JSON list of C-alpha atoms in Angstrom, two decimals:
[
{"chain": "A", "resi": 15, "resn": "GLU", "atom": "CA", "xyz": [-2.02, 10.16, 11.96]},
{"chain": "A", "resi": 16, "resn": "ALA", "atom": "CA", "xyz": [-2.46, 9.03, 8.21]},
{"chain": "A", "resi": 17, "resn": "GLN", "atom": "CA", "xyz": [-3.33, 5.45, 8.36]},
{"chain": "A", "resi": 18, "resn": "VAL", "atom": "CA", "xyz": [-4.85, 2.61, 7.32]},
{"chain": "A", "resi": 19, "resn": "THR", "atom": "CA", "xyz": [-7.80, 1.01, 9.11]},
{"chain": "A", "resi": 20, "resn": "GLN", "atom": "CA", "xyz": [-9.14, -2.32, 8.66]},
{"chain": "A", "resi": 21, "resn": "ASN", "atom": "CA", "xyz": [-11.85, -5.00, 10.75]},
{"chain": "A", "resi": 22, "resn": "PRO", "atom": "CA", "xyz": [-11.84, -7.20, 12.31]},
{"chain": "A", "resi": 23, "resn": "ARG", "atom": "CA", "xyz": [-7.54, -8.34, 12.92]},
{"chain": "A", "resi": 24, "resn": "TYR", "atom": "CA", "xyz": [-9.20, -11.46, 13.05]},
{"chain": "A", "resi": 25, "resn": "LEU", "atom": "CA", "xyz": [-11.89, -13.39, 12.44]},
{"chain": "A", "resi": 26, "resn": "ILE", "atom": "CA", "xyz": [-13.45, -16.94, 12.25]},
{"chain": "A", "resi": 27, "resn": "THR", "atom": "CA", "xyz": [-16.98, -17.65, 10.64]},
{"chain": "A", "resi": 28, "resn": "VAL", "atom": "CA", "xyz": [-18.43, -21.12, 9.62]},
{"chain": "A", "resi": 29, "resn": "THR", "atom": "CA", "xyz": [-18.85, -21.92, 5.28]},
{"chain": "A", "resi": 30, "resn": "GLY", "atom": "CA", "xyz": [-21.46, -20.28, 3.26]},
{"chain": "A", "resi": 31, "resn": "LYS", "atom": "CA", "xyz": [-21.66, -17.12, 6.33]},
{"chain": "A", "resi": 32, "resn": "LYS", "atom": "CA", "xyz": [-21.68, -13.54, 4.30]},
{"chain": "A", "resi": 33, "resn": "LEU", "atom": "CA", "xyz": [-18.71, -11.15, 6.21]},
{"chain": "A", "resi": 34, "resn": "THR", "atom": "CA", "xyz": [-17.71, -8.28, 5.24]},
{"chain": "A", "resi": 35, "resn": "VAL", "atom": "CA", "xyz": [-14.01, -6.53, 6.10]},
{"chain": "A", "resi": 36, "resn": "THR", "atom": "CA", "xyz": [-13.98, -2.98, 6.16]},
{"chain": "A", "resi": 37, "resn": "CYS", "atom": "CA", "xyz": [-11.44, -0.93, 5.26]},
{"chain": "A", "resi": 38, "resn": "SER", "atom": "CA", "xyz": [-11.22, 2.89, 5.23]},
{"chain": "A", "resi": 39, "resn": "GLN", "atom": "CA", "xyz": [-7.50, 5.66, 4.73]},
{"chain": "A", "resi": 40, "resn": "ASN", "atom": "CA", "xyz": [-6.85, 9.07, 5.61]},
{"chain": "A", "resi": 41, "resn": "MET", "atom": "CA", "xyz": [-4.56, 10.14, 3.02]},
{"chain": "A", "resi": 42, "resn": "ASN", "atom": "CA", "xyz": [-7.54, 11.13, 0.15]},
{"chain": "A", "resi": 43, "resn": "HIS", "atom": "CA", "xyz": [-5.66, 8.16, -1.64]},
{"chain": "A", "resi": 44, "resn": "GLU", "atom": "CA", "xyz": [-7.18, 7.75, -5.37]},
{"chain": "A", "resi": 45, "resn": "TYR", "atom": "CA", "xyz": [-6.35, 3.67, -5.29]},
{"chain": "A", "resi": 46, "resn": "MET", "atom": "CA", "xyz": [-7.14, 1.16, -3.00]},
{"chain": "A", "resi": 47, "resn": "SER", "atom": "CA", "xyz": [-6.61, -2.20, -3.21]},
{"chain": "A", "resi": 48, "resn": "TRP", "atom": "CA", "xyz": [-7.08, -5.47, -1.54]},
{"chain": "A", "resi": 49, "resn": "TYR", "atom": "CA", "xyz": [-4.18, -8.87, -1.07]},
{"chain": "A", "resi": 50, "resn": "ARG", "atom": "CA", "xyz": [-4.16, -12.27, 0.00]},
{"chain": "A", "resi": 51, "resn": "GLN", "atom": "CA", "xyz": [-1.01, -13.87, 1.73]},
{"chain": "A", "resi": 52, "resn": "ASP", "atom": "CA", "xyz": [-0.15, -17.18, 1.80]},
{"chain": "A", "resi": 53, "resn": "PRO", "atom": "CA", "xyz": [2.54, -19.22, 2.62]},
{"chain": "A", "resi": 54, "resn": "GLY", "atom": "CA", "xyz": [4.99, -19.18, -0.23]},
{"chain": "A", "resi": 55, "resn": "LEU", "atom": "CA", "xyz": [2.08, -17.54, -2.52]},
{"chain": "A", "resi": 56, "resn": "GLY", "atom": "CA", "xyz": [3.19, -14.09, -1.39]},
{"chain": "A", "resi": 57, "resn": "LEU", "atom": "CA", "xyz": [0.89, -11.08, -1.63]},
{"chain": "A", "resi": 58, "resn": "ARG", "atom": "CA", "xyz": [-1.74, -12.19, -4.77]},
{"chain": "A", "resi": 59, "resn": "GLN", "atom": "CA", "xyz": [-4.48, -9.32, -5.69]},
{"chain": "A", "resi": 60, "resn": "ILE", "atom": "CA", "xyz": [-8.46, -9.67, -4.89]},
{"chain": "A", "resi": 61, "resn": "TYR", "atom": "CA", "xyz": [-9.31, -6.18, -6.58]},
{"chain": "A", "resi": 62, "resn": "TYR", "atom": "CA", "xyz": [-8.40, -3.07, -6.45]},
{"chain": "A", "resi": 63, "resn": "SER", "atom": "CA", "xyz": [-9.82, 0.75, -7.17]},
{"chain": "A", "resi": 64, "resn": "MET", "atom": "CA", "xyz": [-8.74, 4.29, -9.23]},
{"chain": "A", "resi": 65, "resn": "ASN", "atom": "CA", "xyz": [-11.62, 5.86, -8.01]},
{"chain": "A", "resi": 66, "resn": "VAL", "atom": "CA", "xyz": [-14.70, 6.18, -6.63]},
{"chain": "A", "resi": 67, "resn": "GLU", "atom": "CA", "xyz": [-16.59, 3.53, -8.14]},
{"chain": "A", "resi": 68, "resn": "VAL", "atom": "CA", "xyz": [-14.45, 2.51, -9.93]},
{"chain": "A", "resi": 69, "resn": "THR", "atom": "CA", "xyz": [-13.32, -0.87, -8.98]},
{"chain": "A", "resi": 70, "resn": "ASP", "atom": "CA", "xyz": [-10.79, -3.66, -11.07]},
{"chain": "A", "resi": 71, "resn": "LYS", "atom": "CA", "xyz": [-9.96, -7.86, -10.67]},
{"chain": "A", "resi": 72, "resn": "GLY", "atom": "CA", "xyz": [-6.72, -8.91, -9.11]},
{"chain": "A", "resi": 73, "resn": "ASP", "atom": "CA", "xyz": [-5.22, -11.81, -9.89]},
{"chain": "A", "resi": 74, "resn": "VAL", "atom": "CA", "xyz": [-7.37, -13.49, -7.54]},
{"chain": "A", "resi": 75, "resn": "PRO", "atom": "CA", "xyz": [-11.18, -12.87, -7.63]},
{"chain": "A", "resi": 76, "resn": "GLU", "atom": "CA", "xyz": [-12.86, -15.35, -7.63]},
{"chain": "A", "resi": 77, "resn": "GLY", "atom": "CA", "xyz": [-15.19, -15.67, -4.31]},
{"chain": "A", "resi": 78, "resn": "TYR", "atom": "CA", "xyz": [-15.54, -11.73, -3.28]},
{"chain": "A", "resi": 79, "resn": "LYS", "atom": "CA", "xyz": [-16.71, -8.77, -4.25]},
{"chain": "A", "resi": 80, "resn": "VAL", "atom": "CA", "xyz": [-16.09, -4.81, -3.42]},
{"chain": "A", "resi": 81, "resn": "SER", "atom": "CA", "xyz": [-17.32, -1.81, -3.55]},
{"chain": "A", "resi": 82, "resn": "ARG", "atom": "CA", "xyz": [-15.88, 2.21, -3.81]},
{"chain": "A", "resi": 83, "resn": "LYS", "atom": "CA", "xyz": [-18.69, 4.27, -3.04]},
{"chain": "A", "resi": 84, "resn": "GLU", "atom": "CA", "xyz": [-17.03, 6.74, -1.29]},
{"chain": "A", "resi": 85, "resn": "LYS", "atom": "CA", "xyz": [-13.07, 7.70, -1.47]},
{"chain": "A", "resi": 86, "resn": "ARG", "atom": "CA", "xyz": [-11.92, 6.65, 1.47]},
{"chain": "A", "resi": 87, "resn": "ASN", "atom": "CA", "xyz": [-14.21, 3.07, 2.16]},
{"chain": "A", "resi": 88, "resn": "PHE", "atom": "CA", "xyz": [-13.24, 0.19, 0.18]},
{"chain": "A", "resi": 89, "resn": "PRO", "atom": "CA", "xyz": [-14.91, -3.24, 2.16]},
{"chain": "A", "resi": 90, "resn": "LEU", "atom": "CA", "xyz": [-13.82, -6.56, 0.88]},
{"chain": "A", "resi": 91, "resn": "ILE", "atom": "CA", "xyz": [-17.28, -9.12, 0.86]},
{"chain": "A", "resi": 92, "resn": "LEU", "atom": "CA", "xyz": [-17.48, -12.61, 0.68]},
{"chain": "A", "resi": 93, "resn": "GLU", "atom": "CA", "xyz": [-20.68, -13.74, -0.20]},
{"chain": "A", "resi": 94, "resn": "SER", "atom": "CA", "xyz": [-20.80, -17.52, 0.95]},
{"chain": "A", "resi": 95, "resn": "PRO", "atom": "CA", "xyz": [-17.06, -18.19, 2.65]},
{"chain": "A", "resi": 96, "resn": "SER", "atom": "CA", "xyz": [-14.84, -21.25, 1.69]},
{"chain": "A", "resi": 97, "resn": "PRO", "atom": "CA", "xyz": [-12.17, -22.87, 4.02]},
{"chain": "A", "resi": 98, "resn": "ASN", "atom": "CA", "xyz": [-9.96, -21.59, 1.49]},
{"chain": "A", "resi": 99, "resn": "GLN", "atom": "CA", "xyz": [-10.70, -18.53, 1.23]},
{"chain": "A", "resi": 100, "resn": "THR", "atom": "CA", "xyz": [-8.87, -19.42, 5.27]},
{"chain": "A", "resi": 101, "resn": "SER", "atom": "CA", "xyz": [-5.72, -16.55, 4.56]},
{"chain": "A", "resi": 102, "resn": "LEU", "atom": "CA", "xyz": [-4.02, -13.09, 5.54]},
{"chain": "A", "resi": 103, "resn": "TYR", "atom": "CA", "xyz": [-5.75, -10.00, 4.35]},
{"chain": "A", "resi": 104, "resn": "PHE", "atom": "CA", "xyz": [-4.67, -6.94, 3.61]},
{"chain": "A", "resi": 105, "resn": "CYS", "atom": "CA", "xyz": [-5.69, -3.47, 2.34]},
{"chain": "A", "resi": 106, "resn": "ALA", "atom": "CA", "xyz": [-3.87, -0.99, 1.35]},
{"chain": "A", "resi": 107, "resn": "SER", "atom": "CA", "xyz": [-3.78, 2.73, -0.28]},
{"chain": "A", "resi": 108, "resn": "SER", "atom": "CA", "xyz": [-1.55, 4.85, -2.30]},
{"chain": "A", "resi": 109, "resn": "ASN", "atom": "CA", "xyz": [-1.44, 7.91, -4.94]},
{"chain": "A", "resi": 110, "resn": "TYR", "atom": "CA", "xyz": [-0.44, 7.09, -8.71]},
{"chain": "A", "resi": 111, "resn": "ASN", "atom": "CA", "xyz": [2.75, 6.45, -8.68]},
{"chain": "A", "resi": 112, "resn": "SER", "atom": "CA", "xyz": [3.94, 6.39, -4.93]},
{"chain": "A", "resi": 113, "resn": "PRO", "atom": "CA", "xyz": [4.23, 3.32, -1.95]},
{"chain": "A", "resi": 114, "resn": "LEU", "atom": "CA", "xyz": [1.53, 1.23, -0.34]},
{"chain": "A", "resi": 115, "resn": "HIS", "atom": "CA", "xyz": [-0.13, 2.19, 2.91]},
{"chain": "A", "resi": 116, "resn": "PHE", "atom": "CA", "xyz": [-1.17, -0.87, 4.36]},
{"chain": "A", "resi": 117, "resn": "GLY", "atom": "CA", "xyz": [-3.47, -1.50, 7.33]},
{"chain": "A", "resi": 118, "resn": "ASN", "atom": "CA", "xyz": [-2.44, -4.28, 9.96]},
{"chain": "A", "resi": 119, "resn": "GLY", "atom": "CA", "xyz": [-3.95, -7.72, 8.29]},
{"chain": "A", "resi": 120, "resn": "THR", "atom": "CA", "xyz": [-7.12, -9.70, 9.35]},
{"chain": "A", "resi": 121, "resn": "ARG", "atom": "CA", "xyz": [-6.50, -13.33, 9.65]},
{"chain": "A", "resi": 122, "resn": "LEU", "atom": "CA", "xyz": [-9.79, -14.72, 8.38]},
{"chain": "A", "resi": 123, "resn": "THR", "atom": "CA", "xyz": [-10.52, -18.65, 8.97]},
{"chain": "A", "resi": 124, "resn": "VAL", "atom": "CA", "xyz": [-13.41, -20.40, 7.48]},
{"chain": "A", "resi": 125, "resn": "THR", "atom": "CA", "xyz": [-14.35, -23.68, 8.98]},
{"chain": "B", "resi": 4, "resn": "ALA", "atom": "CA", "xyz": [0.86, -9.60, -17.83]},
{"chain": "B", "resi": 5, "resn": "GLN", "atom": "CA", "xyz": [3.89, -8.48, -15.16]},
{"chain": "B", "resi": 6, "resn": "LYS", "atom": "CA", "xyz": [5.55, -11.00, -13.04]},
{"chain": "B", "resi": 7, "resn": "ILE", "atom": "CA", "xyz": [8.03, -10.54, -10.16]},
{"chain": "B", "resi": 8, "resn": "THR", "atom": "CA", "xyz": [10.68, -13.31, -8.98]},
{"chain": "B", "resi": 9, "resn": "GLN", "atom": "CA", "xyz": [12.14, -13.74, -5.42]},
{"chain": "B", "resi": 10, "resn": "THR", "atom": "CA", "xyz": [14.52, -16.68, -5.84]},
{"chain": "B", "resi": 11, "resn": "GLN", "atom": "CA", "xyz": [15.24, -17.32, -2.34]},
{"chain": "B", "resi": 12, "resn": "PRO", "atom": "CA", "xyz": [13.14, -18.39, -0.10]},
{"chain": "B", "resi": 13, "resn": "GLY", "atom": "CA", "xyz": [15.24, -17.83, 2.65]},
{"chain": "B", "resi": 14, "resn": "MET", "atom": "CA", "xyz": [18.54, -16.34, 3.22]},
{"chain": "B", "resi": 15, "resn": "PHE", "atom": "CA", "xyz": [20.90, -16.29, 6.20]},
{"chain": "B", "resi": 16, "resn": "VAL", "atom": "CA", "xyz": [23.67, -12.96, 7.27]},
{"chain": "B", "resi": 17, "resn": "GLN", "atom": "CA", "xyz": [25.89, -12.35, 10.14]},
{"chain": "B", "resi": 18, "resn": "GLU", "atom": "CA", "xyz": [24.85, -9.15, 11.97]},
{"chain": "B", "resi": 19, "resn": "LYS", "atom": "CA", "xyz": [26.78, -6.17, 10.49]},
{"chain": "B", "resi": 20, "resn": "GLU", "atom": "CA", "xyz": [27.87, -7.92, 7.09]},
{"chain": "B", "resi": 21, "resn": "ALA", "atom": "CA", "xyz": [25.89, -6.78, 3.98]},
{"chain": "B", "resi": 22, "resn": "VAL", "atom": "CA", "xyz": [23.18, -8.96, 2.45]},
{"chain": "B", "resi": 23, "resn": "THR", "atom": "CA", "xyz": [21.66, -8.52, -1.32]},
{"chain": "B", "resi": 24, "resn": "LEU", "atom": "CA", "xyz": [18.22, -10.67, -2.23]},
{"chain": "B", "resi": 25, "resn": "ASP", "atom": "CA", "xyz": [17.51, -11.00, -5.34]},
{"chain": "B", "resi": 26, "resn": "CYS", "atom": "CA", "xyz": [14.39, -9.68, -7.15]},
{"chain": "B", "resi": 27, "resn": "THR", "atom": "CA", "xyz": [13.66, -10.06, -11.67]},
{"chain": "B", "resi": 28, "resn": "TYR", "atom": "CA", "xyz": [10.50, -8.70, -13.32]},
{"chain": "B", "resi": 29, "resn": "ASP", "atom": "CA", "xyz": [9.16, -9.43, -16.15]},
{"chain": "B", "resi": 30, "resn": "THR", "atom": "CA", "xyz": [6.65, -6.74, -18.24]},
{"chain": "B", "resi": 31, "resn": "SER", "atom": "CA", "xyz": [6.50, -5.44, -21.37]},
{"chain": "B", "resi": 32, "resn": "ASP", "atom": "CA", "xyz": [5.91, -1.37, -20.38]},
{"chain": "B", "resi": 33, "resn": "GLN", "atom": "CA", "xyz": [8.42, 0.71, -20.17]},
{"chain": "B", "resi": 34, "resn": "SER", "atom": "CA", "xyz": [7.26, 2.92, -18.21]},
{"chain": "B", "resi": 35, "resn": "TYR", "atom": "CA", "xyz": [6.90, 0.73, -14.34]},
{"chain": "B", "resi": 36, "resn": "GLY", "atom": "CA", "xyz": [8.33, 1.20, -10.51]},
{"chain": "B", "resi": 37, "resn": "LEU", "atom": "CA", "xyz": [9.90, -1.23, -8.25]},
{"chain": "B", "resi": 38, "resn": "PHE", "atom": "CA", "xyz": [9.21, -1.30, -4.58]},
{"chain": "B", "resi": 39, "resn": "TRP", "atom": "CA", "xyz": [10.43, -3.21, -1.50]},
{"chain": "B", "resi": 40, "resn": "TYR", "atom": "CA", "xyz": [8.57, -3.50, 1.58]},
{"chain": "B", "resi": 41, "resn": "LYS", "atom": "CA", "xyz": [9.52, -5.46, 4.46]},
{"chain": "B", "resi": 42, "resn": "GLN", "atom": "CA", "xyz": [7.03, -8.06, 6.98]},
{"chain": "B", "resi": 43, "resn": "PRO", "atom": "CA", "xyz": [7.94, -8.62, 10.56]},
{"chain": "B", "resi": 44, "resn": "SER", "atom": "CA", "xyz": [7.52, -11.25, 12.26]},
{"chain": "B", "resi": 45, "resn": "SER", "atom": "CA", "xyz": [4.49, -8.78, 14.00]},
{"chain": "B", "resi": 46, "resn": "GLY", "atom": "CA", "xyz": [2.85, -9.07, 10.63]},
{"chain": "B", "resi": 47, "resn": "GLU", "atom": "CA", "xyz": [2.61, -5.74, 9.02]},
{"chain": "B", "resi": 48, "resn": "MET", "atom": "CA", "xyz": [4.10, -4.58, 6.01]},
{"chain": "B", "resi": 49, "resn": "ILE", "atom": "CA", "xyz": [6.51, -1.69, 5.32]},
{"chain": "B", "resi": 50, "resn": "PHE", "atom": "CA", "xyz": [7.71, 0.43, 2.40]},
{"chain": "B", "resi": 51, "resn": "LEU", "atom": "CA", "xyz": [11.25, 0.55, 2.50]},
{"chain": "B", "resi": 52, "resn": "ILE", "atom": "CA", "xyz": [12.48, 1.72, -1.35]},
{"chain": "B", "resi": 53, "resn": "TYR", "atom": "CA", "xyz": [11.18, 2.45, -4.90]},
{"chain": "B", "resi": 54, "resn": "GLN", "atom": "CA", "xyz": [12.74, 2.44, -8.01]},
{"chain": "B", "resi": 55, "resn": "GLY", "atom": "CA", "xyz": [11.13, 3.79, -11.25]},
{"chain": "B", "resi": 56, "resn": "SER", "atom": "CA", "xyz": [12.44, 3.01, -14.40]},
{"chain": "B", "resi": 57, "resn": "TYR", "atom": "CA", "xyz": [13.27, 6.05, -15.60]},
{"chain": "B", "resi": 58, "resn": "ASP", "atom": "CA", "xyz": [15.76, 6.51, -12.89]},
{"chain": "B", "resi": 59, "resn": "GLU", "atom": "CA", "xyz": [19.12, 6.58, -13.99]},
{"chain": "B", "resi": 60, "resn": "GLN", "atom": "CA", "xyz": [20.53, 6.42, -10.19]},
{"chain": "B", "resi": 61, "resn": "ASN", "atom": "CA", "xyz": [19.79, 3.68, -8.22]},
{"chain": "B", "resi": 62, "resn": "ALA", "atom": "CA", "xyz": [17.98, 4.39, -5.08]},
{"chain": "B", "resi": 63, "resn": "THR", "atom": "CA", "xyz": [19.58, 4.67, -1.49]},
{"chain": "B", "resi": 64, "resn": "GLU", "atom": "CA", "xyz": [17.32, 4.80, 1.43]},
{"chain": "B", "resi": 65, "resn": "GLY", "atom": "CA", "xyz": [19.79, 4.69, 4.99]},
{"chain": "B", "resi": 66, "resn": "ARG", "atom": "CA", "xyz": [20.90, 1.80, 4.52]},
{"chain": "B", "resi": 67, "resn": "TYR", "atom": "CA", "xyz": [19.20, 0.60, 2.64]},
{"chain": "B", "resi": 68, "resn": "SER", "atom": "CA", "xyz": [20.22, -0.02, -1.62]},
{"chain": "B", "resi": 69, "resn": "LEU", "atom": "CA", "xyz": [18.35, -0.66, -4.81]},
{"chain": "B", "resi": 70, "resn": "ASN", "atom": "CA", "xyz": [20.88, -2.68, -7.76]},
{"chain": "B", "resi": 71, "resn": "PHE", "atom": "CA", "xyz": [18.74, -2.11, -10.63]},
{"chain": "B", "resi": 72, "resn": "GLN", "atom": "CA", "xyz": [19.92, -3.79, -13.89]},
{"chain": "B", "resi": 73, "resn": "LYS", "atom": "CA", "xyz": [16.88, -2.38, -16.52]},
{"chain": "B", "resi": 74, "resn": "ALA", "atom": "CA", "xyz": [18.22, -4.67, -19.04]},
{"chain": "B", "resi": 75, "resn": "ARG", "atom": "CA", "xyz": [18.87, -7.39, -16.98]},
{"chain": "B", "resi": 76, "resn": "LYS", "atom": "CA", "xyz": [15.46, -7.03, -15.89]},
{"chain": "B", "resi": 77, "resn": "SER", "atom": "CA", "xyz": [16.71, -6.96, -11.70]},
{"chain": "B", "resi": 78, "resn": "ALA", "atom": "CA", "xyz": [16.18, -4.92, -8.81]},
{"chain": "B", "resi": 79, "resn": "ASN", "atom": "CA", "xyz": [17.60, -6.21, -6.09]},
{"chain": "B", "resi": 80, "resn": "LEU", "atom": "CA", "xyz": [17.96, -4.81, -2.23]},
{"chain": "B", "resi": 81, "resn": "VAL", "atom": "CA", "xyz": [21.28, -4.44, -0.63]},
{"chain": "B", "resi": 82, "resn": "ILE", "atom": "CA", "xyz": [21.04, -3.94, 3.50]},
{"chain": "B", "resi": 83, "resn": "SER", "atom": "CA", "xyz": [24.12, -2.72, 4.57]},
{"chain": "B", "resi": 84, "resn": "ALA", "atom": "CA", "xyz": [25.40, -3.29, 8.01]},
{"chain": "B", "resi": 85, "resn": "SER", "atom": "CA", "xyz": [22.76, -5.69, 9.20]},
{"chain": "B", "resi": 86, "resn": "GLN", "atom": "CA", "xyz": [21.25, -5.62, 12.23]},
{"chain": "B", "resi": 87, "resn": "LEU", "atom": "CA", "xyz": [18.91, -8.02, 13.86]},
{"chain": "B", "resi": 88, "resn": "GLY", "atom": "CA", "xyz": [15.79, -5.73, 13.48]},
{"chain": "B", "resi": 89, "resn": "ASP", "atom": "CA", "xyz": [16.12, -6.53, 9.73]},
{"chain": "B", "resi": 90, "resn": "SER", "atom": "CA", "xyz": [14.96, -10.36, 10.64]},
{"chain": "B", "resi": 91, "resn": "ALA", "atom": "CA", "xyz": [12.11, -10.50, 8.02]},
{"chain": "B", "resi": 92, "resn": "MET", "atom": "CA", "xyz": [9.89, -11.28, 5.22]},
{"chain": "B", "resi": 93, "resn": "TYR", "atom": "CA", "xyz": [11.09, -8.74, 2.26]},
{"chain": "B", "resi": 94, "resn": "PHE", "atom": "CA", "xyz": [9.09, -8.81, -0.61]},
{"chain": "B", "resi": 95, "resn": "CYS", "atom": "CA", "xyz": [10.24, -7.09, -3.79]},
{"chain": "B", "resi": 96, "resn": "ALA", "atom": "CA", "xyz": [7.25, -5.38, -5.99]},
{"chain": "B", "resi": 97, "resn": "MET", "atom": "CA", "xyz": [5.91, -3.85, -9.29]},
{"chain": "B", "resi": 98, "resn": "THR", "atom": "CA", "xyz": [3.44, -1.36, -10.75]},
{"chain": "B", "resi": 99, "resn": "ILE", "atom": "CA", "xyz": [2.99, -0.71, -14.37]},
{"chain": "B", "resi": 100, "resn": "ARG", "atom": "CA", "xyz": [2.40, 3.24, -15.53]},
{"chain": "B", "resi": 101, "resn": "THR", "atom": "CA", "xyz": [-0.52, 2.61, -17.34]},
{"chain": "B", "resi": 102, "resn": "ASN", "atom": "CA", "xyz": [-2.50, 0.77, -15.02]},
{"chain": "B", "resi": 103, "resn": "ALA", "atom": "CA", "xyz": [-0.97, 2.23, -11.16]},
{"chain": "B", "resi": 104, "resn": "GLY", "atom": "CA", "xyz": [-4.07, 0.27, -9.12]},
{"chain": "B", "resi": 105, "resn": "LYS", "atom": "CA", "xyz": [-2.23, -3.15, -9.97]},
{"chain": "B", "resi": 106, "resn": "SER", "atom": "CA", "xyz": [0.52, -4.26, -8.24]},
{"chain": "B", "resi": 107, "resn": "THR", "atom": "CA", "xyz": [2.55, -7.98, -8.28]},
{"chain": "B", "resi": 108, "resn": "PHE", "atom": "CA", "xyz": [4.32, -9.20, -5.62]},
{"chain": "B", "resi": 109, "resn": "GLY", "atom": "CA", "xyz": [7.08, -11.92, -5.55]},
{"chain": "B", "resi": 110, "resn": "ASP", "atom": "CA", "xyz": [6.90, -14.88, -3.03]},
{"chain": "B", "resi": 111, "resn": "GLY", "atom": "CA", "xyz": [9.18, -13.58, -0.34]},
{"chain": "B", "resi": 112, "resn": "THR", "atom": "CA", "xyz": [12.69, -14.05, 0.83]},
{"chain": "B", "resi": 113, "resn": "THR", "atom": "CA", "xyz": [13.19, -14.59, 4.86]},
{"chain": "B", "resi": 114, "resn": "LEU", "atom": "CA", "xyz": [16.11, -13.07, 5.94]},
{"chain": "B", "resi": 115, "resn": "THR", "atom": "CA", "xyz": [17.99, -13.75, 9.16]},
{"chain": "B", "resi": 116, "resn": "VAL", "atom": "CA", "xyz": [20.34, -12.22, 10.96]},
{"chain": "B", "resi": 117, "resn": "LYS", "atom": "CA", "xyz": [22.52, -13.81, 13.11]},
{"chain": "B", "resi": 118, "resn": "PRO", "atom": "CA", "xyz": [23.94, -12.13, 15.89]}
]
C-alpha cells in the first residue's frame, strides 16, 4: 500500500529534551516536506527536500532541523523543544507537479 | 512570495445543496498548481482536486469542481449535492513550478453540512 508513515502519533516531552519525528514514504517520491498545523493558521511549511541531500527552509524553520540521507526518509529533529512548538505535525511526499501525500500526523506537546 | 487567502473561516450548507468555498492566491509566477485538500475531524489530509495554471478547462472530480478564474487569481472549490460526510476543514494550497517543493496553504474553511 502506498503510504507516508510518521511516528510517533502522539508525543509528550519536556522543554529542552531533543526529539526526532520519523517520516518514511514508499512511493519513490522526489519531494518530501514537513508542516505544522495550529488552530486558525492552516498548515505552515517547516522544511522541504527536493531530493537526497537537498533541503531548504519553508516558512517557519526556526527551532527545527531535517536531513535527507535516503530518498524514502525525512526525519524532523527538534534539538531543544520549547512550548511554542506544541502543535500537530504532518509529513508529506510528492512528485513534481503532483498532489501531496500526507502522513497521519504527530501531535506534539512540549511542557 | 506566494500567498493563499481563504476568507471564510466557517460555512454552513444544507444537505444535498451545492456550496462554494473561496480561495484567492497571489504569486508573480506564471506557472503554478492549485490544490484542494480535505481534513475530516479524524485529522488525515485528503487530496481532492488539482488545477494547473495553464489548464484551460476547470478541473472536475466527481462532486468536486474548481472554478478557476486566472485573471482574478481565484480558485474556488464547488461541492455539489453536499453530504453529511463533507463536513470537514478544507484547505486551498499552491505550488510554483520553479520551486515545486515549496507549498503554501490557506488558513482553511470549516464546512458543516446540516441534515
